[in-house]
PDB file of C-alpha atoms in Angstrom:
ATOM      1  CA  MET A   1      -0.709 -26.392   6.125  1.00  0.00           C
ATOM      2  CA  ALA A   2       0.926 -23.415   8.046  1.00  0.00           C
ATOM      3  CA  LEU A   3      -0.063 -20.009   7.128  1.00  0.00           C
ATOM      4  CA  THR A   4       3.585 -18.952   4.998  1.00  0.00           C
ATOM      5  CA  ILE A   5       4.603 -15.193   4.198  1.00  0.00           C
ATOM      6  CA  THR A   6       6.503 -15.399   1.159  1.00  0.00           C
ATOM      7  CA  SER A   7       8.322 -12.807  -1.522  1.00  0.00           C
ATOM      8  CA  TYR A   8       8.087 -13.148  -4.760  1.00  0.00           C
ATOM      9  CA  SER A   9       9.590 -10.518  -7.403  1.00  0.00           C
ATOM     10  CA  GLY A  10       8.476  -9.196 -10.528  1.00  0.00           C
ATOM     11  CA  ARG A  11       6.601 -11.648 -12.711  1.00  0.00           C
ATOM     12  CA  ASP A  12       6.792 -14.147 -10.365  1.00  0.00           C
ATOM     13  CA  ALA A  13       3.617 -13.024  -8.162  1.00  0.00           C
ATOM     14  CA  THR A  14       1.278 -13.033 -11.635  1.00  0.00           C
ATOM     15  CA  ALA A  15       0.119 -16.134 -10.659  1.00  0.00           C
ATOM     16  CA  PHE A  16      -1.596 -14.886  -7.505  1.00  0.00           C
ATOM     17  CA  PHE A  17      -3.052 -11.760  -9.356  1.00  0.00           C
ATOM     18  CA  ASP A  18      -6.582 -12.583  -9.472  1.00  0.00           C
ATOM     19  CA  ASP A  19      -6.042 -13.673  -5.904  1.00  0.00           C
ATOM     20  CA  LEU A  20      -4.707 -10.490  -4.946  1.00  0.00           C
ATOM     21  CA  ALA A  21      -7.078  -8.511  -6.692  1.00  0.00           C
ATOM     22  CA  ARG A  22     -10.136  -9.663  -4.826  1.00  0.00           C
ATOM     23  CA  LEU A  23      -7.660  -9.141  -1.645  1.00  0.00           C
ATOM     24  CA  ARG A  24      -7.408  -5.396  -2.496  1.00  0.00           C
ATOM     25  CA  ILE A  25     -11.174  -4.855  -3.101  1.00  0.00           C
ATOM     26  CA  THR A  26     -12.294  -6.796   0.117  1.00  0.00           C
ATOM     27  CA  VAL A  27      -9.874  -4.794   2.475  1.00  0.00           C
ATOM     28  CA  PHE A  28      -9.990  -1.369   0.816  1.00  0.00           C
ATOM     29  CA  ARG A  29     -13.756  -1.365   1.180  1.00  0.00           C
ATOM     30  CA  ASP A  30     -13.338  -0.696   4.706  1.00  0.00           C
ATOM     31  CA  PHE A  31     -12.917   2.448   6.121  1.00  0.00           C
ATOM     32  CA  PRO A  32     -10.672   4.685   5.450  1.00  0.00           C
ATOM     33  CA  TYR A  33     -10.367   3.939   2.116  1.00  0.00           C
ATOM     34  CA  LEU A  34     -14.194   2.907   1.285  1.00  0.00           C
ATOM     35  CA  TYR A  35     -12.648   1.929  -2.296  1.00  0.00           C
ATOM     36  CA  HIS A  36     -15.472   0.605  -4.515  1.00  0.00           C
ATOM     37  CA  GLY A  37     -13.168  -1.923  -6.347  1.00  0.00           C
ATOM     38  CA  ASP A  38     -12.717  -2.877  -9.923  1.00  0.00           C
ATOM     39  CA  SER A  39     -10.998  -5.986 -11.017  1.00  0.00           C
ATOM     40  CA  ASP A  40      -9.905  -4.945 -14.458  1.00  0.00           C
ATOM     41  CA  TYR A  41      -8.160  -1.708 -12.380  1.00  0.00           C
ATOM     42  CA  GLU A  42      -6.598  -4.222 -10.195  1.00  0.00           C
ATOM     43  CA  ARG A  43      -4.720  -6.247 -12.451  1.00  0.00           C
ATOM     44  CA  GLN A  44      -3.649  -3.257 -14.603  1.00  0.00           C
ATOM     45  CA  TYR A  45      -2.216  -1.630 -11.005  1.00  0.00           C
ATOM     46  CA  MET A  46      -0.590  -5.126 -10.481  1.00  0.00           C
ATOM     47  CA  GLU A  47       1.169  -5.192 -13.917  1.00  0.00           C
ATOM     48  CA  ILE A  48       2.818  -2.225 -13.245  1.00  0.00           C
ATOM     49  CA  TYR A  49       4.372  -3.389 -10.462  1.00  0.00           C
ATOM     50  CA  ALA A  50       5.039  -6.697 -11.822  1.00  0.00           C
ATOM     51  CA  ARG A  51       7.391  -5.037 -15.110  1.00  0.00           C
ATOM     52  CA  SER A  52       8.951  -2.806 -12.164  1.00  0.00           C
ATOM     53  CA  GLU A  53      12.679  -3.828 -12.081  1.00  0.00           C
ATOM     54  CA  GLY A  54      13.218  -4.250  -8.382  1.00  0.00           C
ATOM     55  CA  SER A  55       9.493  -4.837  -7.234  1.00  0.00           C
ATOM     56  CA  ILE A  56       8.398  -6.813  -4.553  1.00  0.00           C
ATOM     57  CA  PHE A  57       5.291  -8.577  -3.811  1.00  0.00           C
ATOM     58  CA  VAL A  58       4.775 -10.334  -0.163  1.00  0.00           C
ATOM     59  CA  LEU A  59       2.257 -12.727   0.410  1.00  0.00           C
ATOM     60  CA  ALA A  60       0.729 -14.200   3.354  1.00  0.00           C
ATOM     61  CA  VAL A  61      -0.866 -17.313   2.551  1.00  0.00           C
ATOM     62  CA  ASP A  62      -3.266 -19.847   4.458  1.00  0.00           C
ATOM     63  CA  ASP A  63      -3.916 -23.384   2.776  1.00  0.00           C
ATOM     64  CA  GLY A  64      -3.536 -22.184  -0.476  1.00  0.00           C
ATOM     65  CA  LEU A  65      -5.599 -18.927   0.231  1.00  0.00           C
ATOM     66  CA  VAL A  66      -4.163 -15.693   0.155  1.00  0.00           C
ATOM     67  CA  VAL A  67      -4.708 -13.469   3.336  1.00  0.00           C
ATOM     68  CA  GLY A  68      -2.758 -10.787   3.107  1.00  0.00           C
ATOM     69  CA  ALA A  69      -0.153  -9.121   0.589  1.00  0.00           C
ATOM     70  CA  SER A  70       2.042  -5.948   0.575  1.00  0.00           C
ATOM     71  CA  THR A  71       4.235  -4.643  -2.415  1.00  0.00           C
ATOM     72  CA  GLY A  72       6.975  -2.277  -2.668  1.00  0.00           C
ATOM     73  CA  THR A  73       9.073  -0.791  -5.878  1.00  0.00           C
ATOM     74  CA  PRO A  74      11.898   1.517  -6.388  1.00  0.00           C
ATOM     75  CA  MET A  75      10.382   5.224  -6.773  1.00  0.00           C
ATOM     76  CA  ALA A  76      12.046   5.725  -9.554  1.00  0.00           C
ATOM     77  CA  SER A  77       9.125   3.859 -11.483  1.00  0.00           C
ATOM     78  CA  GLU A  78       6.809   5.091  -9.994  1.00  0.00           C
ATOM     79  CA  THR A  79       3.712   7.839 -11.445  1.00  0.00           C
ATOM     80  CA  ASP A  80       4.028  11.462 -11.075  1.00  0.00           C
ATOM     81  CA  GLU A  81       1.488  11.379  -8.192  1.00  0.00           C
ATOM     82  CA  VAL A  82       4.290   9.214  -5.879  1.00  0.00           C
ATOM     83  CA  LYS A  83       7.228  11.189  -7.282  1.00  0.00           C
ATOM     84  CA  GLY A  84       6.357  14.856  -7.528  1.00  0.00           C
ATOM     85  CA  PRO A  85       5.842  15.652  -4.170  1.00  0.00           C
ATOM     86  CA  PHE A  86       9.465  14.126  -3.413  1.00  0.00           C
ATOM     87  CA  LEU A  87      10.778  16.083  -6.398  1.00  0.00           C
ATOM     88  CA  THR A  88       9.241  19.579  -5.000  1.00  0.00           C
ATOM     89  CA  ALA A  89      10.773  18.993  -1.747  1.00  0.00           C
ATOM     90  CA  GLY A  90      14.192  18.128  -3.373  1.00  0.00           C
ATOM     91  CA  HIS A  91      14.224  14.042  -2.729  1.00  0.00           C
ATOM     92  CA  ASP A  92      15.870  12.199  -4.855  1.00  0.00           C
ATOM     93  CA  PRO A  93      13.543   9.505  -6.173  1.00  0.00           C
ATOM     94  CA  ASP A  94      16.681   7.241  -7.251  1.00  0.00           C
ATOM     95  CA  THR A  95      17.095   6.871  -3.524  1.00  0.00           C
ATOM     96  CA  ILE A  96      13.694   5.590  -2.298  1.00  0.00           C
ATOM     97  CA  PHE A  97      11.814   2.594  -1.941  1.00  0.00           C
ATOM     98  CA  TYR A  98       8.052   3.288  -2.217  1.00  0.00           C
ATOM     99  CA  PHE A  99       5.214   0.682  -0.408  1.00  0.00           C
ATOM    100  CA  GLY A 100       2.333   0.443  -2.587  1.00  0.00           C
ATOM    101  CA  GLU A 101      -0.101  -1.038  -0.083  1.00  0.00           C
ATOM    102  CA  SER A 102      -0.027  -3.484   2.771  1.00  0.00           C
ATOM    103  CA  VAL A 103      -3.710  -5.388   2.978  1.00  0.00           C
ATOM    104  CA  LEU A 104      -4.518  -8.162   5.666  1.00  0.00           C
ATOM    105  CA  LEU A 105      -7.653  -9.921   6.055  1.00  0.00           C
ATOM    106  CA  PRO A 106      -9.055  -8.802   9.591  1.00  0.00           C
ATOM    107  CA  ALA A 107      -9.191 -12.289  11.238  1.00  0.00           C
ATOM    108  CA  TYR A 108      -5.404 -12.097  10.303  1.00  0.00           C
ATOM    109  CA  ARG A 109      -4.361  -8.974  11.964  1.00  0.00           C
ATOM    110  CA  GLY A 110      -2.216  -8.996  15.214  1.00  0.00           C
ATOM    111  CA  ARG A 111      -0.489 -12.192  14.225  1.00  0.00           C
ATOM    112  CA  GLY A 112       3.079 -10.163  12.953  1.00  0.00           C
ATOM    113  CA  ILE A 113       2.046 -10.300   9.310  1.00  0.00           C
ATOM    114  CA  GLY A 114       2.280  -6.653   9.121  1.00  0.00           C
ATOM    115  CA  ILE A 115       5.401  -6.467  10.915  1.00  0.00           C
ATOM    116  CA  ALA A 116       6.873  -9.141   8.121  1.00  0.00           C
ATOM    117  CA  PHE A 117       5.398  -7.166   5.454  1.00  0.00           C
ATOM    118  CA  PHE A 118       7.463  -4.128   6.344  1.00  0.00           C
ATOM    119  CA  ALA A 119      10.415  -6.294   7.093  1.00  0.00           C
ATOM    120  CA  GLN A 120      10.830  -7.959   3.899  1.00  0.00           C
ATOM    121  CA  ARG A 121      10.260  -4.675   1.913  1.00  0.00           C
ATOM    122  CA  GLU A 122      12.379  -2.980   3.939  1.00  0.00           C
ATOM    123  CA  ALA A 123      15.196  -5.682   3.018  1.00  0.00           C
ATOM    124  CA  GLN A 124      14.237  -5.616  -0.527  1.00  0.00           C
ATOM    125  CA  ALA A 125      15.270  -1.579  -0.220  1.00  0.00           C
ATOM    126  CA  ARG A 126      18.960  -2.335   1.206  1.00  0.00           C
ATOM    127  CA  LYS A 127      19.042  -5.163  -1.312  1.00  0.00           C
ATOM    128  CA  LEU A 128      18.390  -2.597  -3.910  1.00  0.00           C
ATOM    129  CA  GLY A 129      21.025  -0.253  -2.302  1.00  0.00           C
ATOM    130  CA  LEU A 130      18.190   2.281  -1.717  1.00  0.00           C
ATOM    131  CA  SER A 131      18.433   4.272   1.665  1.00  0.00           C
ATOM    132  CA  THR A 132      14.841   5.441   2.274  1.00  0.00           C
ATOM    133  CA  CYS A 133      11.652   3.921   2.462  1.00  0.00           C
ATOM    134  CA  THR A 134       8.107   6.010   2.052  1.00  0.00           C
ATOM    135  CA  PHE A 135       4.541   5.208   1.761  1.00  0.00           C
ATOM    136  CA  CYS A 136       1.195   6.850   1.662  1.00  0.00           C
ATOM    137  CA  ALA A 137      -2.032   7.028   3.729  1.00  0.00           C
ATOM    138  CA  VAL A 138      -5.448   8.509   2.834  1.00  0.00           C
ATOM    139  CA  GLU A 139      -6.410  11.192   4.668  1.00  0.00           C
ATOM    140  CA  ARG A 140      -9.912  11.823   6.038  1.00  0.00           C
ATOM    141  CA  PRO A 141     -12.114  14.188   8.328  1.00  0.00           C
ATOM    142  CA  ALA A 142     -12.567  12.901  12.089  1.00  0.00           C
ATOM    143  CA  ASP A 143     -16.240  13.402  11.392  1.00  0.00           C
ATOM    144  CA  HIS A 144     -16.413  11.658   8.527  1.00  0.00           C
ATOM    145  CA  PRO A 145     -20.059  10.019   7.877  1.00  0.00           C
ATOM    146  CA  ARG A 146     -18.195   6.312   7.321  1.00  0.00           C
ATOM    147  CA  ARG A 147     -15.707   6.594  10.404  1.00  0.00           C
ATOM    148  CA  PRO A 148     -16.740   3.625  12.692  1.00  0.00           C
ATOM    149  CA  ALA A 149     -16.752   4.290  15.999  1.00  0.00           C
ATOM    150  CA  ASP A 150     -14.308   2.124  16.939  1.00  0.00           C
ATOM    151  CA  TYR A 151     -11.626   3.028  14.339  1.00  0.00           C
ATOM    152  CA  VAL A 152      -7.998   3.117  15.317  1.00  0.00           C
ATOM    153  CA  PRO A 153      -5.694   4.973  12.844  1.00  0.00           C
ATOM    154  CA  LEU A 154      -2.393   3.027  12.214  1.00  0.00           C
ATOM    155  CA  ASP A 155       0.116   5.758  13.143  1.00  0.00           C
ATOM    156  CA  ALA A 156       1.281   4.032  16.046  1.00  0.00           C
ATOM    157  CA  PHE A 157       2.029   1.039  14.536  1.00  0.00           C
ATOM    158  CA  TRP A 158       3.950   2.989  11.736  1.00  0.00           C
ATOM    159  CA  GLU A 159       5.694   5.210  14.093  1.00  0.00           C
ATOM    160  CA  LYS A 160       6.717   1.693  15.887  1.00  0.00           C
ATOM    161  CA  ARG A 161       8.121   0.664  13.056  1.00  0.00           C
ATOM    162  CA  GLY A 162      10.203   3.993  12.878  1.00  0.00           C
ATOM    163  CA  TYR A 163       8.305   5.642  10.384  1.00  0.00           C
ATOM    164  CA  THR A 164       7.726   9.453  10.929  1.00  0.00           C
ATOM    165  CA  HIS A 165       4.533  11.422   9.040  1.00  0.00           C
ATOM    166  CA  HIS A 166       5.622  13.880   6.482  1.00  0.00           C
ATOM    167  CA  PRO A 167       2.077  15.927   5.943  1.00  0.00           C
ATOM    168  CA  GLU A 168       4.116  18.280   3.767  1.00  0.00           C
ATOM    169  CA  LEU A 169       4.398  15.421   1.547  1.00  0.00           C
ATOM    170  CA  ARG A 170       1.304  15.504  -0.083  1.00  0.00           C
ATOM    171  CA  THR A 171      -0.618  13.988  -3.121  1.00  0.00           C
ATOM    172  CA  HIS A 172      -3.866  13.005  -4.602  1.00  0.00           C
ATOM    173  CA  PHE A 173      -5.138   9.652  -6.119  1.00  0.00           C
ATOM    174  CA  SER A 174      -8.527   9.304  -7.385  1.00  0.00           C
ATOM    175  CA  TRP A 175     -10.745   6.511  -7.420  1.00  0.00           C
ATOM    176  CA  ARG A 176     -14.396   5.528  -6.436  1.00  0.00           C
ATOM    177  CA  ASP A 177     -15.776   5.814  -3.175  1.00  0.00           C
ATOM    178  CA  LEU A 178     -18.544   3.163  -1.983  1.00  0.00           C
ATOM    179  CA  ASP A 179     -20.902   6.244  -2.259  1.00  0.00           C
ATOM    180  CA  GLU A 180     -20.052   7.793  -4.932  1.00  0.00           C
ATOM    181  CA  ALA A 181     -21.445   7.523  -8.588  1.00  0.00           C
ATOM    182  CA  GLU A 182     -17.734   8.612 -10.051  1.00  0.00           C
ATOM    183  CA  GLU A 183     -14.099   8.662  -9.086  1.00  0.00           C
ATOM    184  CA  SER A 184     -13.087  11.854  -7.342  1.00  0.00           C
ATOM    185  CA  PRO A 185      -9.645  12.567  -5.629  1.00  0.00           C
ATOM    186  CA  LYS A 186      -8.360  12.032  -2.489  1.00  0.00           C
ATOM    187  CA  PRO A 187      -5.454  13.716  -0.389  1.00  0.00           C
ATOM    188  CA  LEU A 188      -3.023  11.270   0.792  1.00  0.00           C
ATOM    189  CA  SER A 189       0.302  12.059   2.548  1.00  0.00           C
ATOM    190  CA  PHE A 190       3.580  10.125   3.315  1.00  0.00           C
ATOM    191  CA  TRP A 191       5.453   8.303   6.221  1.00  0.00           C
ATOM    192  CA  LEU A 192       9.214   8.183   5.476  1.00  0.00           C
ATOM    193  CA  LYS A 193      12.049   6.136   7.312  1.00  0.00           C
ATOM    194  CA  THR A 194      15.903   6.372   6.719  1.00  0.00           C
ATOM    195  CA  LEU A 195      17.050   2.658   6.790  1.00  0.00           C
ATOM    196  CA  PRO A 196      19.963   2.268   9.343  1.00  0.00           C
TER     197      PRO A 196
END
């Protein structure tokens, strides 16, 4: 069976939630997220997206195995941590589509799957009549002790997709790092693109 990339909306993706939880926990263990995953939290997180009107799950599946996934939802249905920086800066959340995450197993990178993830989420934003797409990325210091020597940030990939970094749009999410006993807040900043 060939690798397929398929979009699902809302409840249509619930059959994949266990696979998505495992994938997110696996990929986000790596730098820069260093996420100490929790399956219960993952299911709760995905339930929020499943209930959101206009949300999308884009899945890459190889021979029945979910190897990559990305999500998106209208910002109007997002949390205060996501909406707050935009409201403060005078942006209207009702015009923005928010990308939740994009995760892909290392063996499948470099095959254009990430590009497809962006294209399908942008198509969903256009379908909903939204004019801007955005996502946020965690910020880690250059001298972070867990930063791999060969680490390459995704900035150039995002710029090629037409996204611009807006470091003035900042938020914090809390999670437990691999070497932490408890959750702590992590700084993230946003990238934006106005859809043509």
